[in-house]
PDB file of C-alpha atoms in Angstrom:
ATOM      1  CA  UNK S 290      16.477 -15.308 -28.111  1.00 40.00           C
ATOM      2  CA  UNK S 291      12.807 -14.531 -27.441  1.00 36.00           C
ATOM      3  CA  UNK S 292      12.170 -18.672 -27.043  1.00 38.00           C
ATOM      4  CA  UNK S 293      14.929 -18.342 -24.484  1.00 38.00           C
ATOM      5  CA  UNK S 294      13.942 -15.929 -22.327  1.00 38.00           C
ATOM      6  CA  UNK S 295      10.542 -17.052 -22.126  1.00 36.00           C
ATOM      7  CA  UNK S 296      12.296 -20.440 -20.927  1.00 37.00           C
ATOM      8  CA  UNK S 297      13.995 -18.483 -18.521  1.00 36.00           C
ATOM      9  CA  UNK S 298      11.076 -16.357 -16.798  1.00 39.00           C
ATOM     10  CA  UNK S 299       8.706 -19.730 -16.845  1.00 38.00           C
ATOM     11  CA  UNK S 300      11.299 -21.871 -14.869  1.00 38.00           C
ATOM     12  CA  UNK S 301      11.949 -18.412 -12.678  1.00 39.00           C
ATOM     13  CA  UNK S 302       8.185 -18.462 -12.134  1.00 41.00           C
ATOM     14  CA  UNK S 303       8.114 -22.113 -11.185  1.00 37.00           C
ATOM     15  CA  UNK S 304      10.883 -21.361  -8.809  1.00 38.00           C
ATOM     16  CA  UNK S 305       9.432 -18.729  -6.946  1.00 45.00           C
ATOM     17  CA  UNK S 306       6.203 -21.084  -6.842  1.00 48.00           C
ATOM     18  CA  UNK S 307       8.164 -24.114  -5.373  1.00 49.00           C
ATOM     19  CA  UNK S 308       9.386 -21.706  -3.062  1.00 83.00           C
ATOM     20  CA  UNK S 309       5.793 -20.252  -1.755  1.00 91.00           C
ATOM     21  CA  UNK S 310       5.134 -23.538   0.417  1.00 91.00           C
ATOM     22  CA  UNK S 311       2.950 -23.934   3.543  1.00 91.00           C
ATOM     23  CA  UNK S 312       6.054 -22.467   5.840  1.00 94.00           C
ATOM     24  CA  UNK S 313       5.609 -18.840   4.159  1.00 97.00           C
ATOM     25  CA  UNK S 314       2.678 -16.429   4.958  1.00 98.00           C
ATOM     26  CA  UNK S 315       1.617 -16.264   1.083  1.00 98.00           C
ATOM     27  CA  UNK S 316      -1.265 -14.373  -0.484  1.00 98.00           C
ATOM     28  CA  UNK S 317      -4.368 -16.388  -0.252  1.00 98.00           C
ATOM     29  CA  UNK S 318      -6.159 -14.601  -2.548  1.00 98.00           C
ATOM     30  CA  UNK S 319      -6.981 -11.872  -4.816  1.00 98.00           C
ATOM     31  CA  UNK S 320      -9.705  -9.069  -4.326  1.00 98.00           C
ATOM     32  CA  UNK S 321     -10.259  -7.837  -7.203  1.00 98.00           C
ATOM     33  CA  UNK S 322     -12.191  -3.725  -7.474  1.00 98.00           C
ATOM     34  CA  UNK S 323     -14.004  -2.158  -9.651  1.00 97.00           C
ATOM     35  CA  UNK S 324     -12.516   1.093 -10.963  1.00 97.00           C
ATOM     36  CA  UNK S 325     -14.936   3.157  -9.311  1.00 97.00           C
ATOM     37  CA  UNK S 326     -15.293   6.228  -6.872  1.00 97.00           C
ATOM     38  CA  UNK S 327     -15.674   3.747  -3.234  1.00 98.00           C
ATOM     39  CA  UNK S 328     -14.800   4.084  -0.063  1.00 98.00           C
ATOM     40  CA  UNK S 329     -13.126   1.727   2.168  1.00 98.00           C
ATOM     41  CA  UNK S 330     -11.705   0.984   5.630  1.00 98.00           C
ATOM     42  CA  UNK S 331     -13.367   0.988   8.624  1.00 97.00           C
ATOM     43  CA  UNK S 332     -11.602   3.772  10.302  1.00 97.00           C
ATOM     44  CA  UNK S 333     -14.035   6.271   8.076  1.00 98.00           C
ATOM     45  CA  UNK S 334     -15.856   3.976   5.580  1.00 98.00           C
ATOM     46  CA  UNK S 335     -17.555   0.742   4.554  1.00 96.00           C
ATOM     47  CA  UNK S 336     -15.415  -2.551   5.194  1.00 97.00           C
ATOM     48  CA  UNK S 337     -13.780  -4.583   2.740  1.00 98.00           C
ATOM     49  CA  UNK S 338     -15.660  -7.884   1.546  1.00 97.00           C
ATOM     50  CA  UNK S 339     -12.988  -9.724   3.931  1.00 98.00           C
ATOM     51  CA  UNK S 340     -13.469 -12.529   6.053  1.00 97.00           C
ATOM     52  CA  UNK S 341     -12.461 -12.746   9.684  1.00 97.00           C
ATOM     53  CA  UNK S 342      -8.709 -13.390   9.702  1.00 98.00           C
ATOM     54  CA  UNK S 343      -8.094 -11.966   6.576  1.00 98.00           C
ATOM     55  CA  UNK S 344      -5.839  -8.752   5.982  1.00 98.00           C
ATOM     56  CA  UNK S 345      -4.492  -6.457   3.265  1.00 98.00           C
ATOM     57  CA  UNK S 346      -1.268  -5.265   3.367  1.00 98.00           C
ATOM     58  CA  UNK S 347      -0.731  -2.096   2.497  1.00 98.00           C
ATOM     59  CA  UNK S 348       2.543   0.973   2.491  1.00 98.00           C
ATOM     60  CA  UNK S 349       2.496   4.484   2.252  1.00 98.00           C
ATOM     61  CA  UNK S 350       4.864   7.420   1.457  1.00 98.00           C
ATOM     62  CA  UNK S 351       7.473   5.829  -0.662  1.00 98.00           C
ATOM     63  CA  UNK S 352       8.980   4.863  -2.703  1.00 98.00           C
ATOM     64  CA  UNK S 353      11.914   5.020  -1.197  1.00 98.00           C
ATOM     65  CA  UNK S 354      15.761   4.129  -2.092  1.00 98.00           C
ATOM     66  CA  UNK S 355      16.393   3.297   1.656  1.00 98.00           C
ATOM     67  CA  UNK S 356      13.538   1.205   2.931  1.00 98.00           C
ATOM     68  CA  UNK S 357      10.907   0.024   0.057  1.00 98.00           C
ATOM     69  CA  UNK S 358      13.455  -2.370  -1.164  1.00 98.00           C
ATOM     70  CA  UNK S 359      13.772  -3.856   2.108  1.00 98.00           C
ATOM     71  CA  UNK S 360      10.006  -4.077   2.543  1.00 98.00           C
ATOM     72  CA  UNK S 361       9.917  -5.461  -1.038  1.00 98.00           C
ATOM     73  CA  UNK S 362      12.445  -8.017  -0.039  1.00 98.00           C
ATOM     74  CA  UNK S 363      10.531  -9.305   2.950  1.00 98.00           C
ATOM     75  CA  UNK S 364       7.680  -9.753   1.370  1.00 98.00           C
ATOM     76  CA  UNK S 365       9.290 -11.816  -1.885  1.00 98.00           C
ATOM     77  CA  UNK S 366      10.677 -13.707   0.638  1.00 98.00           C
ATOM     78  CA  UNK S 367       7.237 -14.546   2.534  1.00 98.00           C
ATOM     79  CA  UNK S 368       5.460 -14.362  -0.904  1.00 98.00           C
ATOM     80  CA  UNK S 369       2.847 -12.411   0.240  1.00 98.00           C
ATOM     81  CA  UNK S 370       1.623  -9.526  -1.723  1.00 98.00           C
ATOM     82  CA  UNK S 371       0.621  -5.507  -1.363  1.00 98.00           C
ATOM     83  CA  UNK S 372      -0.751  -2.410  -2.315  1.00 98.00           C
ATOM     84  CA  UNK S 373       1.736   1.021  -1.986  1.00 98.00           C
ATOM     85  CA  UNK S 374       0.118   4.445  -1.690  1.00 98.00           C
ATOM     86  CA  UNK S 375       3.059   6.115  -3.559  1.00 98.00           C
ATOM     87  CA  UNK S 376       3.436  10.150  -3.415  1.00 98.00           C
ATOM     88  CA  UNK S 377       3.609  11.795  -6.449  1.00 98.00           C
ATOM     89  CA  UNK S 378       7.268  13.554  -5.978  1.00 98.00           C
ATOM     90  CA  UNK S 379       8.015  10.214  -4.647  1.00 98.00           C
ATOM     91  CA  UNK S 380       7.205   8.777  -7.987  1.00 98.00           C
ATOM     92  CA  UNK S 381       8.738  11.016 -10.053  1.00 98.00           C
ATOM     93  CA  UNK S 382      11.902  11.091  -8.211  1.00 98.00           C
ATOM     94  CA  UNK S 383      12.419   7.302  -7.995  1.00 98.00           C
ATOM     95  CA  UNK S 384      10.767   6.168 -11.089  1.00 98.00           C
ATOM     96  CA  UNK S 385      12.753   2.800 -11.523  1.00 98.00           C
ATOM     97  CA  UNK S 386      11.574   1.709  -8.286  1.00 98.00           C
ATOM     98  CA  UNK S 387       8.148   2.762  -8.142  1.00 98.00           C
ATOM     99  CA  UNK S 388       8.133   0.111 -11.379  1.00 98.00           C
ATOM    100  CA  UNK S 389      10.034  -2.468  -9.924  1.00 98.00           C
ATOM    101  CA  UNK S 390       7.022  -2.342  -6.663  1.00 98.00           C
ATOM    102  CA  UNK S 391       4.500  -3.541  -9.648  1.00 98.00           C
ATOM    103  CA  UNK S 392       6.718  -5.600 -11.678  1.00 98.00           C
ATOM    104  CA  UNK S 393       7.105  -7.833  -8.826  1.00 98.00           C
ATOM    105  CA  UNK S 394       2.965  -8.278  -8.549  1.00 98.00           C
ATOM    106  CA  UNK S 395       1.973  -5.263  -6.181  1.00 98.00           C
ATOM    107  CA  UNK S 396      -0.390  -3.555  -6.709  1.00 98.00           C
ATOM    108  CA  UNK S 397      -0.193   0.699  -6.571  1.00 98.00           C
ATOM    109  CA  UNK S 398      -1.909   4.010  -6.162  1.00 98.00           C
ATOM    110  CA  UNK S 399      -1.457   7.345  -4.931  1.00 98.00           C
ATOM    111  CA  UNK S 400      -0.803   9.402  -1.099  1.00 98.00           C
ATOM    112  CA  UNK S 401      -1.242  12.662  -2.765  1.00 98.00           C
ATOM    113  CA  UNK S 402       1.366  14.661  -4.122  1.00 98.00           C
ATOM    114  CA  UNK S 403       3.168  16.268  -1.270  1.00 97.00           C
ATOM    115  CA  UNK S 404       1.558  14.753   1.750  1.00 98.00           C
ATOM    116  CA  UNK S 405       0.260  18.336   2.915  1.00 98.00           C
ATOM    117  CA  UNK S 406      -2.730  18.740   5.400  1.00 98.00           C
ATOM    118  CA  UNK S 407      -5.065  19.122   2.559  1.00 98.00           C
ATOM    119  CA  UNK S 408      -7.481  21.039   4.571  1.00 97.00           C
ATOM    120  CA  UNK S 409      -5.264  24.218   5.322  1.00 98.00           C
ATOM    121  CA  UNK S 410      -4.808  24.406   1.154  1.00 98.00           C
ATOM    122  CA  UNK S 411      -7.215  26.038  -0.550  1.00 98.00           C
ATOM    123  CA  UNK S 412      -9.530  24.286  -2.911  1.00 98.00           C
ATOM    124  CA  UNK S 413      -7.902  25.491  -6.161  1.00 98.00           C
ATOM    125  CA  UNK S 414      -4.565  23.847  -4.327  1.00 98.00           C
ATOM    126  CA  UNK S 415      -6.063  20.876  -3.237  1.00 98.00           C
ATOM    127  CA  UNK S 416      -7.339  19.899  -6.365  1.00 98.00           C
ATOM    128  CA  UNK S 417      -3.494  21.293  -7.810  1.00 98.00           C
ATOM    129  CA  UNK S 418      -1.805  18.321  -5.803  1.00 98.00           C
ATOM    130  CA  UNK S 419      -4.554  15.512  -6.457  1.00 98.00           C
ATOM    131  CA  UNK S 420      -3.454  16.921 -10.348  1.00 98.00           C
ATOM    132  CA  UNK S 421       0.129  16.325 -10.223  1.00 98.00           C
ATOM    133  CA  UNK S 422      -0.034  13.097  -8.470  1.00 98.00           C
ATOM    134  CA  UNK S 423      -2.430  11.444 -10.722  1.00 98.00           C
ATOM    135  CA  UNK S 424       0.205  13.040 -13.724  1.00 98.00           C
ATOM    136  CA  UNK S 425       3.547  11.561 -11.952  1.00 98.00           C
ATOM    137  CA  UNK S 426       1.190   8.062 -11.184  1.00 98.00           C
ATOM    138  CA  UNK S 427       0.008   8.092 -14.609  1.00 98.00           C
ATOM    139  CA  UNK S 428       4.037   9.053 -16.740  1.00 98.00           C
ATOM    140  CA  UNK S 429       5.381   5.930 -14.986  1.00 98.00           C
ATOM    141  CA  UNK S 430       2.561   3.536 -14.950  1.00 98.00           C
ATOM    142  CA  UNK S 431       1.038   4.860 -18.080  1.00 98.00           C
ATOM    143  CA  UNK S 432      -2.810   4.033 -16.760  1.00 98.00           C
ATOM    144  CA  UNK S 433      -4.921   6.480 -14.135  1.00 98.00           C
ATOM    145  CA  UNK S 434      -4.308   5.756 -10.541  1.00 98.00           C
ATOM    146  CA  UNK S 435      -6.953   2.867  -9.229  1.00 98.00           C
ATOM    147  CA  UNK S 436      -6.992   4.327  -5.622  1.00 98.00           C
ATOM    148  CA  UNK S 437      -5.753   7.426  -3.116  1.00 98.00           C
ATOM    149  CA  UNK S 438      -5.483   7.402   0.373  1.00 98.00           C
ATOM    150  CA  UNK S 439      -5.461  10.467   1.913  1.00 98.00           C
ATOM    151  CA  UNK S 440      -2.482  12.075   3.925  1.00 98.00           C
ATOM    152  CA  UNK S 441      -3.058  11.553   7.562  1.00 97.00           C
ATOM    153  CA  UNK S 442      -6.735  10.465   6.637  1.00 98.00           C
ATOM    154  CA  UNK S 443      -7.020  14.010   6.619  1.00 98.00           C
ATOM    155  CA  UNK S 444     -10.572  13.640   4.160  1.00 98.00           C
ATOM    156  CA  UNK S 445     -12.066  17.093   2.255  1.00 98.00           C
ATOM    157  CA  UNK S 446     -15.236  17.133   0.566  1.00 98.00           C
ATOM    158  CA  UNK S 447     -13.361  18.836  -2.229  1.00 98.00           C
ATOM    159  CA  UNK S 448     -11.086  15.683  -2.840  1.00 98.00           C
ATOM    160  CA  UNK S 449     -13.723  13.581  -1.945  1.00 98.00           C
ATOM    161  CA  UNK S 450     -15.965  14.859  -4.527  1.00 98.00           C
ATOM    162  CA  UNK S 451     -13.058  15.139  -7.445  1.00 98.00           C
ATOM    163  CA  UNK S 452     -11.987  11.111  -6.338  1.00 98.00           C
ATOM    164  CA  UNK S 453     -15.484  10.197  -6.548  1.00 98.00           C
ATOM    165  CA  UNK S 454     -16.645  11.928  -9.933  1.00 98.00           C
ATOM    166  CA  UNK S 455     -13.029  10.305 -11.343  1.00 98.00           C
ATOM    167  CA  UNK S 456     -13.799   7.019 -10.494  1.00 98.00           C
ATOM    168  CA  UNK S 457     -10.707   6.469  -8.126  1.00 98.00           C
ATOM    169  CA  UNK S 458     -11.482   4.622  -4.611  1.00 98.00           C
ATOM    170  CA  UNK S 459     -10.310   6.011  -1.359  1.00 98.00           C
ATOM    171  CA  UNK S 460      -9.020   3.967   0.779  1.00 98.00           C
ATOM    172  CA  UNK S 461      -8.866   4.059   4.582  1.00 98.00           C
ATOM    173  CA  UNK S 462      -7.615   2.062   6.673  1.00 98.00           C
ATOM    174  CA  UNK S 463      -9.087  -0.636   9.708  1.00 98.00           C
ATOM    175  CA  UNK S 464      -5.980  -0.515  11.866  1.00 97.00           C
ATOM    176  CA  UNK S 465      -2.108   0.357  12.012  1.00 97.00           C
ATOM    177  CA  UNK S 466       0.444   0.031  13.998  1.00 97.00           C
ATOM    178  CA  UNK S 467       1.592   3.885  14.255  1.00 96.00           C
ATOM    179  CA  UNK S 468       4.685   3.285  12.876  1.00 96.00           C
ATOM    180  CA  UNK S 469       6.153   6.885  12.514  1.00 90.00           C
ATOM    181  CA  UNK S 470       8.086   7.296  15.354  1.00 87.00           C
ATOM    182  CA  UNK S 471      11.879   7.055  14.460  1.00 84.00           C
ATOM    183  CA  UNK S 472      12.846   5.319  18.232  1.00 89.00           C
ATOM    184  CA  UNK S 473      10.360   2.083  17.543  1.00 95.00           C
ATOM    185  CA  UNK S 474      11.738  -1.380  17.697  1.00 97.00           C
ATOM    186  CA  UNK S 475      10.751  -4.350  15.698  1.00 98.00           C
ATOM    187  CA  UNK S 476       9.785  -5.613  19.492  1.00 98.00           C
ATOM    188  CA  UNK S 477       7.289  -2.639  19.823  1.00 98.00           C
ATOM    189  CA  UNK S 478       5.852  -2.919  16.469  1.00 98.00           C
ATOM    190  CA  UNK S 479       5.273  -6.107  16.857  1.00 98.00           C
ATOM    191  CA  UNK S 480       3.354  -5.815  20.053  1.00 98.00           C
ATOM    192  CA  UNK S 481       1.250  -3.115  18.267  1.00 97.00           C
ATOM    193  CA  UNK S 482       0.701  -5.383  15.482  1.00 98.00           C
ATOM    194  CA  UNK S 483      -0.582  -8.027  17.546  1.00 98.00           C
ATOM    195  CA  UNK S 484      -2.707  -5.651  19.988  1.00 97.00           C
ATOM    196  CA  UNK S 485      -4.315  -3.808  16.512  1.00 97.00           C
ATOM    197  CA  UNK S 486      -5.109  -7.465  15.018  1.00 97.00           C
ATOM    198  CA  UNK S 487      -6.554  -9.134  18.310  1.00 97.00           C
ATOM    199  CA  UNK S 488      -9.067  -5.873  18.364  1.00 96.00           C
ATOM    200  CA  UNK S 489      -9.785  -5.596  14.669  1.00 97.00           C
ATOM    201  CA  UNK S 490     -10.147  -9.103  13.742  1.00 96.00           C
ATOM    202  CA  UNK S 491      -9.154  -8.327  10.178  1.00 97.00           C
ATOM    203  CA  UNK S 492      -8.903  -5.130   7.496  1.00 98.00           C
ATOM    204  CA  UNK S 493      -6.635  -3.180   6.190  1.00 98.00           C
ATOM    205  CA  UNK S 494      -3.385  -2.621   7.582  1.00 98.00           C
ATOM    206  CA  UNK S 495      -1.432   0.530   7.211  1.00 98.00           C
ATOM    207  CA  UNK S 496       2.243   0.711   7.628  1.00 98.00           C
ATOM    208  CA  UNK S 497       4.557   3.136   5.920  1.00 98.00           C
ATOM    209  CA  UNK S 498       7.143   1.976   3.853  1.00 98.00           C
ATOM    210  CA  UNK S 499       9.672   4.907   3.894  1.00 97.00           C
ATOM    211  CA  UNK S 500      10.127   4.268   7.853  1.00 96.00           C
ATOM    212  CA  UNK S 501      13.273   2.836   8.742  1.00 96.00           C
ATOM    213  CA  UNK S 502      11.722   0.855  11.931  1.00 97.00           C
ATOM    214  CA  UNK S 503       9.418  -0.644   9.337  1.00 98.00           C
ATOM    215  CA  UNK S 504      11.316  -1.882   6.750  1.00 98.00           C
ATOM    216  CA  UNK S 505      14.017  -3.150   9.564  1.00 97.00           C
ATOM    217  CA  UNK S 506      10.831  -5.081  11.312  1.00 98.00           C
ATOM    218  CA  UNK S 507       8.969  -6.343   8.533  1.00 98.00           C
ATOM    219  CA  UNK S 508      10.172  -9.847   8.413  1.00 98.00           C
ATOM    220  CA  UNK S 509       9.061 -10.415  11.981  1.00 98.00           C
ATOM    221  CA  UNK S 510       5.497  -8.357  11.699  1.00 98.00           C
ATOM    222  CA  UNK S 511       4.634 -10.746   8.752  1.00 98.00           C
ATOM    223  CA  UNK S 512       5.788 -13.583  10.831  1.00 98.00           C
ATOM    224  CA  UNK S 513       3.557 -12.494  13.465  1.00 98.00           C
ATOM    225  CA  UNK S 514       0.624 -12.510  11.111  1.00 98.00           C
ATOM    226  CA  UNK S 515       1.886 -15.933  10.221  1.00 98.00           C
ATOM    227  CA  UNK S 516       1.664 -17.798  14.051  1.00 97.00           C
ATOM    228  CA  UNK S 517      -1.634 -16.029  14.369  1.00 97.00           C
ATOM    229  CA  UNK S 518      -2.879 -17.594  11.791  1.00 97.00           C
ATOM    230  CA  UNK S 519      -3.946 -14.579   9.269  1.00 98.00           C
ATOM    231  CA  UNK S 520      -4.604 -14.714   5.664  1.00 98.00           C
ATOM    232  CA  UNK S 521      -3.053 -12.236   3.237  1.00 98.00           C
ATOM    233  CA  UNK S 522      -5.803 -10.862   0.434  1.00 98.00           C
ATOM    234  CA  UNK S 523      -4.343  -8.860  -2.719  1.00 98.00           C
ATOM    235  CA  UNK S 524      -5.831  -5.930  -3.894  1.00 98.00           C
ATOM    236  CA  UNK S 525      -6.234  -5.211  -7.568  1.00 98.00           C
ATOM    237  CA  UNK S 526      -8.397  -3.256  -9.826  1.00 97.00           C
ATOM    238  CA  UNK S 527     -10.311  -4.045 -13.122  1.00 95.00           C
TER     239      UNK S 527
END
């Protein structure tokens, strides 16, 4: 049985290869961190090592039961690869799922606990919900989270400082397409899209994959990056 099913995932892995040809976006390569207390994005930090025209992909706020399995489908179905900053509830409350976004070669970390404005908590509270999220991150993943992006962007020098001295990166973001607002259209997040990439040139790209709009527009917004030419990078850590 074990022969078998080995059979069976290497001619399912050759089939998803055949059908990664030059008509999908794809993942052009992988980045690959250190485990270690940086900062990236643009928007507040140091810039990826990323070449002009290259992007990562990247989700926050699920996982959820409505819309990351939509997102997930797009992207199998462009065969282009991402990271999801997962809350912690989030997590814990859809467990299969957040495991299904890495078993199918994403990559994860975490968007707090919560998603509170960290700055009206106090620091004992602060440091409460960066807690729980790296517990709910760590029960269904069973290593420490890589990387945290904070809610909003909303940075403290508490979290900053507890990130740092745990050897998590933060990451920011170089543009977005403000994709929170529940009357978008695939037509206007597309035009953001394109608008955010002709001024950024590359980056990080944040889009939240517990949004409706999203998920319902992600097949075209990776087609866009498609016609203009981009190159999808994966993020992983050691």
């Amino acid at each position: 049985m074990k022969v078998l099913a080995l059979i069976l995932a290497a001619l399912a892995g050759t089939a998803s290869a055949a059908g990664c040809g030059p008509d999908k976006l794809n993942t052009s390569r992988t980045l690959t961190l250190k485990r270690e207390g940086a900062l990236y994005g643009t928007n507040q930090h140091a810039a990826l090592p990323l070449a002009k025209g290259e992007v990562v992909l990247t989700f926050d706020d699920g996982p959820s039961p409505e819309n990351t399995p939509l997102v997930l489908k797009a992207l199998s179905d462009q065969c282009a690869k991402a990271t999801f900053f997962m809350i912690g509830q989030q997590i814990a409350q859809n467990t299969e799922l957040a495991k299904r976004v890495v078993r199918e070669g994403h990559s994860a970390g975490i968007h707090s606990d919560t998603h509170p404005h960290l700055a009206t908590l106090t620091v004992e509270q602060q440091l409460e919900d960066l807690k729980r999220s790296r517990a709910a991150y760590k029960e269904v993943f069973g290593i420490e989270t890589p990387a945290y992006r904070f809610p909003f962007l909303e940075e403290t020098p508490t979290l900053l400082a507890a990130l740092k001295e745990a050897n998590i990166t933060v990451a920011s973001i170089d543009l977005a397409i403000n994709d929170w607002i529940p009357e978008d259209t695939t037509a206007i997040l597309a035009e953001r899209l394109k608008n955010s990439l002709d001024k950024a040139g590359s980056g990080i790209i944040l889009m939240h994959d517990a949004n409706g709009p999203t998920a319902k527009a992600l097949p075209t917004l990776l087609q866009v990056l498609k016609d203009k030419g981009y190159k999808v990078v994966h993020l992983e850590w050691e």
